[in-house]
Coordinates of C-alpha atoms in Angstrom, one line a residue:
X1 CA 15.6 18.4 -0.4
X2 CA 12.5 17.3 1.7
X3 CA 10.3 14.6 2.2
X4 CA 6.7 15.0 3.7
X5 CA 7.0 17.0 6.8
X6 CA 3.9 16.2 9.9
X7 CA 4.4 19.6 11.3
X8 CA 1.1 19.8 13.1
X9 CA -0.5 16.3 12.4
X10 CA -2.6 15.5 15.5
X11 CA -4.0 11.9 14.7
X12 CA -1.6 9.6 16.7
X13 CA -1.9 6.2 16.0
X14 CA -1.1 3.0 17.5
X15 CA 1.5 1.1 15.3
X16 CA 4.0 -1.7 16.8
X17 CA 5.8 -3.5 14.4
X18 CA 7.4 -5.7 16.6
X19 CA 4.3 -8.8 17.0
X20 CA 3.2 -9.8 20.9
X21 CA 2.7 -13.4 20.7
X22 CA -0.6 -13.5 21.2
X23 CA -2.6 -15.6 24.4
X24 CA -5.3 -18.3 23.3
X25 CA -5.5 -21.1 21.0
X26 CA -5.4 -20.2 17.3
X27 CA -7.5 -22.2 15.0
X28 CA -8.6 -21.6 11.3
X29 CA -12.1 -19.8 10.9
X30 CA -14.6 -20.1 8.4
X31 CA -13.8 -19.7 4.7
X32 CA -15.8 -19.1 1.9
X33 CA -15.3 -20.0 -2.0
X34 CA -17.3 -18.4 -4.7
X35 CA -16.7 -17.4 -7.7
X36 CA -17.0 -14.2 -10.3
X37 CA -15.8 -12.8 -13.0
X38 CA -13.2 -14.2 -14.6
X39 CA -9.8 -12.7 -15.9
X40 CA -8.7 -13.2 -19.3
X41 CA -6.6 -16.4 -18.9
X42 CA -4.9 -15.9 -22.5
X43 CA -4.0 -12.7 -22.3
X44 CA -2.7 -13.5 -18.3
X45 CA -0.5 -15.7 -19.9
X46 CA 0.6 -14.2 -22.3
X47 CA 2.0 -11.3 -20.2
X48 CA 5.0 -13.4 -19.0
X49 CA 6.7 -14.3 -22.3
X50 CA 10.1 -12.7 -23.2
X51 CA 10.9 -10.2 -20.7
X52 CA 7.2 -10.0 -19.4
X53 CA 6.8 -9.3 -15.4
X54 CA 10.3 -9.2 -14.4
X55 CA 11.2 -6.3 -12.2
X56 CA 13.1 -2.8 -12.8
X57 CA 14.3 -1.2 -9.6
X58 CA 15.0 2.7 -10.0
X59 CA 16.2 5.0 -7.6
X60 CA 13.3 6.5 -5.8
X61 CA 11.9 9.5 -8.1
X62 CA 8.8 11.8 -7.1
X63 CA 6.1 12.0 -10.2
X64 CA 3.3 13.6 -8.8
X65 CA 3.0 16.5 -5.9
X66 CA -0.6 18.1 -6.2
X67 CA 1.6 21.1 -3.6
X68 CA 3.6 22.4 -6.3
X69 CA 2.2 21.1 -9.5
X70 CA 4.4 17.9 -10.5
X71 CA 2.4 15.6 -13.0
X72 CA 0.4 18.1 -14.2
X73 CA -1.8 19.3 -11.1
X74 CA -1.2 22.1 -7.9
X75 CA -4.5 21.9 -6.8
X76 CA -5.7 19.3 -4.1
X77 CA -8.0 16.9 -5.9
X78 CA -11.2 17.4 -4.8
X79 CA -13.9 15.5 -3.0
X80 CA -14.5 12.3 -5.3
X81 CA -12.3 13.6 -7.6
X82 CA -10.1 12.1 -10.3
X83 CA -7.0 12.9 -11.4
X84 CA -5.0 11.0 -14.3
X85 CA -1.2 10.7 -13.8
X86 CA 1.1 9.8 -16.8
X87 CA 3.7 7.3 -15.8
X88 CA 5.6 6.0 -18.7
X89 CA 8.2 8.5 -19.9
X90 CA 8.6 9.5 -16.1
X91 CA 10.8 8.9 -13.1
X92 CA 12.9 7.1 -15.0
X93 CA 10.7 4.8 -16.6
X94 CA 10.4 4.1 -20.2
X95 CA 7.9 5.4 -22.4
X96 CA 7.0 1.8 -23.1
X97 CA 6.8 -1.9 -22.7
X98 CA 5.9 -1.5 -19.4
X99 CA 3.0 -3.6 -17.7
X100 CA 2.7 -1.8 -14.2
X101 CA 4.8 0.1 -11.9
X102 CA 5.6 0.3 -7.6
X103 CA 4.8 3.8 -6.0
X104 CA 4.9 5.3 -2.5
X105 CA 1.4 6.8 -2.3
X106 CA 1.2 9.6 0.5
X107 CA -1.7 11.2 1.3
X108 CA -1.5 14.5 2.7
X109 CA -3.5 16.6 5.2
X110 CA -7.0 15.8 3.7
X111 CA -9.8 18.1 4.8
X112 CA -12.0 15.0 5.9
X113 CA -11.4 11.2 6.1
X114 CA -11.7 8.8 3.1
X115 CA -9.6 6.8 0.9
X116 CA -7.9 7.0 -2.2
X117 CA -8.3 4.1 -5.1
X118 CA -5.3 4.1 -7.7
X119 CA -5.9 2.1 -10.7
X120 CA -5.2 1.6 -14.7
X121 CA -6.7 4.2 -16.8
X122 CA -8.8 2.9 -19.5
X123 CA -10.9 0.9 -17.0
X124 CA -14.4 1.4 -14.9
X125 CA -13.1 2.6 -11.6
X126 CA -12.8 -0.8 -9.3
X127 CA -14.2 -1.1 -5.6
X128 CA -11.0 -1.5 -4.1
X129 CA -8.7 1.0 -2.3
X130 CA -5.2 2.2 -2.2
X131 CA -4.9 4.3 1.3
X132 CA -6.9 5.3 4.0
X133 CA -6.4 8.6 5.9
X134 CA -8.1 11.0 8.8
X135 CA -8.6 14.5 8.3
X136 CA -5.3 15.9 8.3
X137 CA -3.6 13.3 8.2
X138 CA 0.0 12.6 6.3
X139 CA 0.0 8.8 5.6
X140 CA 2.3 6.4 3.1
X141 CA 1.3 3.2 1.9
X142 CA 2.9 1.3 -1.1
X143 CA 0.9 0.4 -3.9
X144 CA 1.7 -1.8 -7.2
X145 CA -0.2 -0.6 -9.7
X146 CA -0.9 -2.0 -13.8
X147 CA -0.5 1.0 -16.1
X148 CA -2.9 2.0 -18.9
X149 CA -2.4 1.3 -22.4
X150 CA -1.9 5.5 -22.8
X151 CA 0.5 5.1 -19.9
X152 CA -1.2 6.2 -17.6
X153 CA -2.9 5.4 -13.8
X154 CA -6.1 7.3 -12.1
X155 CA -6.1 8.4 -8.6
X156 CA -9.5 8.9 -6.9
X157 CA -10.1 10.7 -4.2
X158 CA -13.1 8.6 -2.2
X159 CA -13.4 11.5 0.6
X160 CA -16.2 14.6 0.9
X161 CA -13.2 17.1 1.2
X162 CA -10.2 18.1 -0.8
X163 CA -6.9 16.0 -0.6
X164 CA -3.2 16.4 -1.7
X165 CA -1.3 13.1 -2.7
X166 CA 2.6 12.4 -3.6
X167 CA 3.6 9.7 -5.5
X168 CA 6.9 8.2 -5.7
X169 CA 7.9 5.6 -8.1
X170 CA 10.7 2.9 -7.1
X171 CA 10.2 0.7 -9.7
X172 CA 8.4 -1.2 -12.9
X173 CA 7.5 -4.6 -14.4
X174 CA 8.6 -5.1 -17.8
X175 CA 6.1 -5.9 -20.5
X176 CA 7.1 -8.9 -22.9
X177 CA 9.4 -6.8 -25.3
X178 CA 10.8 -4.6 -22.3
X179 CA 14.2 -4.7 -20.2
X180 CA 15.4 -7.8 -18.6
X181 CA 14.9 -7.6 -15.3
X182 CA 14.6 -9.4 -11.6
X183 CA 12.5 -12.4 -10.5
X184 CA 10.6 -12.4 -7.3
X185 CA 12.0 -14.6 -4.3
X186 CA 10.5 -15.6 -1.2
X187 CA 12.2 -15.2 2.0
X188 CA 11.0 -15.3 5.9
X189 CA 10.2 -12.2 7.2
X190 CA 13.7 -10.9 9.0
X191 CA 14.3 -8.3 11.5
X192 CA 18.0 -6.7 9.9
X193 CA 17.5 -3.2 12.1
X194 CA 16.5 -2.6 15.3
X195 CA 17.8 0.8 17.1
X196 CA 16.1 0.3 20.2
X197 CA 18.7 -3.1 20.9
X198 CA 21.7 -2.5 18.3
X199 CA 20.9 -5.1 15.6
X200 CA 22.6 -3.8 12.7
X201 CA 24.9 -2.3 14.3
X202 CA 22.9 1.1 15.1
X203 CA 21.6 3.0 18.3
X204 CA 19.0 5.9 18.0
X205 CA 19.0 7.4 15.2
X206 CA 19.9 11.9 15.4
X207 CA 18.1 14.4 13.3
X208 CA 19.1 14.1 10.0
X209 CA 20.8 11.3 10.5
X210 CA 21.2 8.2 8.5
X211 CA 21.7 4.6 8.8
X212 CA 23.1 1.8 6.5
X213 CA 21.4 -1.5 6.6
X214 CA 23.0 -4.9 4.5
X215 CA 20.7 -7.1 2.7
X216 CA 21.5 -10.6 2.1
X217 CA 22.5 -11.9 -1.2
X218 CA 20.1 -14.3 -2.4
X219 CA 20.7 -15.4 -6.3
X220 CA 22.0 -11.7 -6.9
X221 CA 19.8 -9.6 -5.0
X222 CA 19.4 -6.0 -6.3
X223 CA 16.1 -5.1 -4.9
X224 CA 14.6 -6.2 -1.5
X225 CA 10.8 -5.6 0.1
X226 CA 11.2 -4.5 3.2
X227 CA 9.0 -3.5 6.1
X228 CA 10.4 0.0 8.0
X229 CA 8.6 1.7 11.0
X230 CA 9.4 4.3 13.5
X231 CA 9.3 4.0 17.4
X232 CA 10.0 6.7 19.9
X233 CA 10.2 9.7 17.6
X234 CA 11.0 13.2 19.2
X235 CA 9.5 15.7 16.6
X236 CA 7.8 14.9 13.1
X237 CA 9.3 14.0 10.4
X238 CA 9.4 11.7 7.6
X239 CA 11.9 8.6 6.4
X240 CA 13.2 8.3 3.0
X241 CA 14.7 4.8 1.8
X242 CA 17.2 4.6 -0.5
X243 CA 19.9 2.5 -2.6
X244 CA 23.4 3.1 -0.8
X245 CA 24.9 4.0 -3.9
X246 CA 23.2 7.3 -4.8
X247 CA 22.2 10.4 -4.0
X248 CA 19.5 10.9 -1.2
X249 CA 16.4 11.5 -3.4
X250 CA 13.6 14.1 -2.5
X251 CA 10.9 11.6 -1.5
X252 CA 9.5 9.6 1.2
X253 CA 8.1 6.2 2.2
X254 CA 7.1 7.4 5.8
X255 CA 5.7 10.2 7.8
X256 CA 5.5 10.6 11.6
X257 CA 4.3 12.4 14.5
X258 CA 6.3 13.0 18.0
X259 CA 5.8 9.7 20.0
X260 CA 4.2 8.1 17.0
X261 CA 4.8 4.5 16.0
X262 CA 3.9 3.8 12.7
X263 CA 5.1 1.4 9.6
X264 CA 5.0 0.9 6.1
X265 CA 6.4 -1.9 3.2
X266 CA 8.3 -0.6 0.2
X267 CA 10.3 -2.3 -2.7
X268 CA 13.8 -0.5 -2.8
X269 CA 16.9 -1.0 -4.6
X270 CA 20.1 -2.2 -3.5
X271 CA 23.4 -0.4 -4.1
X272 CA 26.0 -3.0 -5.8
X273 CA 27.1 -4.6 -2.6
X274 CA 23.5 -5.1 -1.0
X275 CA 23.1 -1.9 1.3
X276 CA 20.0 0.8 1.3
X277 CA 20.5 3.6 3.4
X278 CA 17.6 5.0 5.7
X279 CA 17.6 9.0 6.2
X280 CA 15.8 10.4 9.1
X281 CA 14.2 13.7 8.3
X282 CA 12.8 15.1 11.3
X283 CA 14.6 17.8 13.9
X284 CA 14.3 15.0 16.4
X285 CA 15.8 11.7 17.0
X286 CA 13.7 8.3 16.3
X287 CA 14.1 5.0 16.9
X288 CA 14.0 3.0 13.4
X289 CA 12.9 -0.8 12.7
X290 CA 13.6 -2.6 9.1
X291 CA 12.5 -6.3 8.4
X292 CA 13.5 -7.7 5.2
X293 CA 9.9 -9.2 3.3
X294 CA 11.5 -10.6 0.0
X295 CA 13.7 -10.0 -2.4
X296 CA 14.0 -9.7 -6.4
X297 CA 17.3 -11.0 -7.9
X298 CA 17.9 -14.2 -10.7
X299 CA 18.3 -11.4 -13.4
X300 CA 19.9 -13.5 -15.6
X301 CA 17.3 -16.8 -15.3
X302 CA 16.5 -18.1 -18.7
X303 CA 13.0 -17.0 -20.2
X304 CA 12.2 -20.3 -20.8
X305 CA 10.9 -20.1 -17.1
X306 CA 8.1 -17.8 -16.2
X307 CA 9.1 -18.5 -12.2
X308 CA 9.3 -15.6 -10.4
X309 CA 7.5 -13.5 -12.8
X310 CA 4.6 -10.8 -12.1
X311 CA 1.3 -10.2 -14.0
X312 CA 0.0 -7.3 -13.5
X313 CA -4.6 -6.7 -13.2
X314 CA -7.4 -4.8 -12.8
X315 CA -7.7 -4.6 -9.1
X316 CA -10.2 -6.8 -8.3
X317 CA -11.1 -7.3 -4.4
X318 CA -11.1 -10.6 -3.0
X319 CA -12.2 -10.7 1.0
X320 CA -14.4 -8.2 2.6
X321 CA -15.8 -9.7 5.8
X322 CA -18.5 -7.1 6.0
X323 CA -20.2 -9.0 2.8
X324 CA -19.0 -12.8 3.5
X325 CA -16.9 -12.2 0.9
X326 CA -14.1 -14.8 0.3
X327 CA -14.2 -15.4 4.3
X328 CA -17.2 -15.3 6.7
X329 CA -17.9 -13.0 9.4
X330 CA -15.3 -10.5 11.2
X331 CA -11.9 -12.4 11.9
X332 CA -11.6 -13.7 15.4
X333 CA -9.2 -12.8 18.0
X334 CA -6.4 -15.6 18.3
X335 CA -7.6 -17.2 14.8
X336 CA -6.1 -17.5 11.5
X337 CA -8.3 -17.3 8.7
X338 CA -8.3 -18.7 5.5
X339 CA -9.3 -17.2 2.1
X340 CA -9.2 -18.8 -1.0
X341 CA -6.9 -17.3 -4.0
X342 CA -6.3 -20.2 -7.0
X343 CA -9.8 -19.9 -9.0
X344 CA -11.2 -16.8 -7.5
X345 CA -12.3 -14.3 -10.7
X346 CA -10.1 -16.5 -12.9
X347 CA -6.8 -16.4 -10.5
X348 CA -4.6 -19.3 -11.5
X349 CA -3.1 -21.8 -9.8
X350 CA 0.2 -21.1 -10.8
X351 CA 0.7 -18.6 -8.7
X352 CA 2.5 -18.5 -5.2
X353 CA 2.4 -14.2 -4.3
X354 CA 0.0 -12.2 -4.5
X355 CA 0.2 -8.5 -4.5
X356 CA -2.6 -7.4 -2.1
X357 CA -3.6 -4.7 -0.1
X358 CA -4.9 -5.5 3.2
X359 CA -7.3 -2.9 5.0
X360 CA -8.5 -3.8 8.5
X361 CA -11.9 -1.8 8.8
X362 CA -12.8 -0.3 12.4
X363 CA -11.0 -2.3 14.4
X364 CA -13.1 -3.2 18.1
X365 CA -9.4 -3.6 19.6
X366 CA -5.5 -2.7 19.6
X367 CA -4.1 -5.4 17.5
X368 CA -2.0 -6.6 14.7
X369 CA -2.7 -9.0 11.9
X370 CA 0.0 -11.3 10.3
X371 CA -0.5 -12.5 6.5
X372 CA 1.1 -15.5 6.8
X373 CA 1.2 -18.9 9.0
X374 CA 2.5 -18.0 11.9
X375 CA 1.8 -15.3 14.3
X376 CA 5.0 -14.3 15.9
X377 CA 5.3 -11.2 13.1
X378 CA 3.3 -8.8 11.8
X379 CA 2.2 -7.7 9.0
X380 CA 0.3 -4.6 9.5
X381 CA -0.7 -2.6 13.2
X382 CA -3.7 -1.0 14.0
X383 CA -5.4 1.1 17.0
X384 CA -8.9 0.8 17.6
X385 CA -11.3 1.9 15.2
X386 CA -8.8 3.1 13.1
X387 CA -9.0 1.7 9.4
X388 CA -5.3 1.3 7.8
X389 CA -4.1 -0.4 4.5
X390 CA -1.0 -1.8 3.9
X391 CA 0.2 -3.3 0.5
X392 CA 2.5 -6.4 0.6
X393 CA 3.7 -9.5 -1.6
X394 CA 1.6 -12.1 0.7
X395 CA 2.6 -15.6 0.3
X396 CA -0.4 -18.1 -1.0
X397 CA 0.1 -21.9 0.3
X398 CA -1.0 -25.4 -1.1
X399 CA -3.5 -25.9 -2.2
X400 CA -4.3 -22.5 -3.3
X401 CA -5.1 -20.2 0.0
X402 CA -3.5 -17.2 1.7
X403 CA -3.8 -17.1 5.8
X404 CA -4.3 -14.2 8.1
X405 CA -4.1 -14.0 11.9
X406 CA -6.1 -11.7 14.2
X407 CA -3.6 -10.3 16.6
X408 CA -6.4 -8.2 19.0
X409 CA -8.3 -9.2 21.5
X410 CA -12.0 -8.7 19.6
X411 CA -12.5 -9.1 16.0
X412 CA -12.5 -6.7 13.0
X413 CA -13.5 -6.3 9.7
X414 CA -10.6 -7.3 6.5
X415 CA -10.7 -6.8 3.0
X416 CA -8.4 -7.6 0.4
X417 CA -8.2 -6.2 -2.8
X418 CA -5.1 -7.9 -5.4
X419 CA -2.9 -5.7 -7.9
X420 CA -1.3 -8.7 -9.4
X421 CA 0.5 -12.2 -9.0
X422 CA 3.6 -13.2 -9.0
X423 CA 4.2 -17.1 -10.7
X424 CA 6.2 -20.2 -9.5
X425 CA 6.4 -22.4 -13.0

């Protein structure tokens, strides 16, 4: 069983997990309120009761391959194309009373650049964006994404050439009348795996070869966001993340080229005593970094308490420098910047996650930005004038704002597009 293999893939990019600590004084830049369309509070709400938002972890499971015709298609979609995928009944998730589910979304070996938007079916196709790729490019980015009322979710292609995308599902959020599930917990981000020094107990990793990394245990832990990249690599190849317990599944949540250091966030579950194993499929050796994000544990937390819980939306996009939107003007070298969350289109204040995808547009620099409040991690690397997305649970701070630091030296464009919230009371 493979993965997405690079064999060929020219378009090297610049990718360091592992934050500088930046030179210069950091200060907060301009921020920008408005406001816009509003959700619908009532049925927002609603979504929590019973077993609503709380998460299902599966073993990783590919449901759509436009190569070989899994979910329906073994054509490339074409330019601006649309595609509809059925989820429910699939990958091992049920064929209802599910809100939304997590997928690895790969795009592979487009004919031109562009980017591809994954959203509900049943809706107008929203202005936000799931991946961004170069022509002939193989790239992986997470996505959580609410699922249509037929069970299903679209998948545009927003290029001029044809494109072939993978999707692998790891997970779903239960609707109110669905299976109990996990609650989402915080953590600091944490460095358990790092080949090129030993932490976790692991040198360079061999072709083919795999490594085992623990998780802590925080209020029964069975599933864990973590952060893996790939440093050093000798040939192309791709990772595949998995739960320690179970077979090695034929998907992926990261490709590479030789030399290539590149990263991605994924939500993975846990084998019973709190291991996932990483598999290195490339005829090369690599060197492999994993940083624990959060976790999702508390299964058996009373329903009386929404805490913890997700509610899943329309993607709706919140920040876009380029139009002032939600922060004004490029972000600044050495800066955090603020951007409002509680109120925005009829976010509540309720809330302390949001699930967001973070693109950084045409970078003028090499850099890194950090979604949080300090700047000695990252979130998310970049080369210059390379535009990258990566989808992560990004913390939102009193009294309702998310931060994001500008680790180049020039600024760049950011927008923000959110597939959902996760709530604290």
């Amino acid at each position: 069983m493979k993965g997405i293999n690079q064999k060929g893939f020219g378009h090297h990019l610049l990718i360091i997990i592992v934050a500088v600590l930046a030179v210069g004084a950091a200060g907060f830049a301009g921020w920008k309120i408005y406001s816009a369309k509003k959700l619908d509070a009532k049925a927002e709400s609603s979504s929590v009761l019973g077993n609503g938002g709380e998460f299902i972890p599966l073993d990783p499971s590919r449901i759509m391959d436009t190569r070989n015709g899994n979910g329906g298609y073994n054509v490339a979609i074409p330019a601006n194309g649309t595609y509809s995928l059925q989820v429910l009944g699939r990958g091992g998730v049920p064929a209802a009373d599910v809100v939304a589910a997590n997928f690895i979304i790969t795009a592979i070996k487009g004919s031109s650049s562009g980017f591809i938007t994954a959203y509900p079916s049943g809706i107008s196709r929203p202005t936000t964006s799931s991946i961004n790729f170069a022509a002939s490019q193989v790239i992986a980015n997470s996505a959580t994404i609410k699922v249509g009322r037929d069970g299903k979710i679209n998948i545009f292609n927003g290029s001029s050439g044809n494109i072939n995308v993978a999707l692998d599902v790891m997970g779903y959020y239960s609707d109110t009348n669905g299976t109990n599930g996990l609650r989402h917990i915080t953590q600091s981000q944490t460095r358990l795996l790092d080949t090129r020094t030993g932490v976790g107990g692991y040198r360079t990793v061999p072709a083919g070869g795999e490594v085992v990394v623990s998780v802590p245990d925080t209020l029964g832990t069975e599933a864990v966001e973590g952060m893996v990249a790939t440093l050093n690599s000798t040939s192309s190849g791709y990772l595949t993340v998995y739960p320690a317990d179970a077979s090695r599944p034929n998907s992926s949540v990261l490709n590479f080229a030789p030399g290539q250091k590149i990263a991605n966030t994924m939500i993975v579950r846990t084998s019973s005593d709190k291991k996932v194993k990483i598999y290195n499929g490339s005829n090369g050796t690599v060197d492999i970094l994993f940083d624990l994000v959060s976790v999702f544990g508390d299964r058996n937390r009373s329903n009386s308490s929404a805490w913890g819980k997700f509610v899943a939306i329309d993607p709706i996009r919140i920040v876009d420098t380029r139009s002032n939107l939600g922060i004004v003007g490029q972000l600044q070298y050495g800066q955090f910047s603020k951007y409002n969350v509680y109120g925005v289109m009829g976010l509540p204040n309720n809330l302390d996650t949001i699930a967001a995808n973070t693109t950084i547009i045409q970078p003028q620099a090499d850099g890194y930005i950090c979604n949080c409040s300090l700047f000695n991690v990252s979130s998310m690397n970049f080369a210059k004038g390379q535009t990258i997305a990566s989808m992560m649970n990004v913390p939102v701070y009193n009294p309702g704002y998310a931060t994001v630091y500008n680790g180049s030296k020039l600024p760049t464009h950011l927008a923000v597009d959110v597939y959902g919230y996760f709530v604290y009371k």
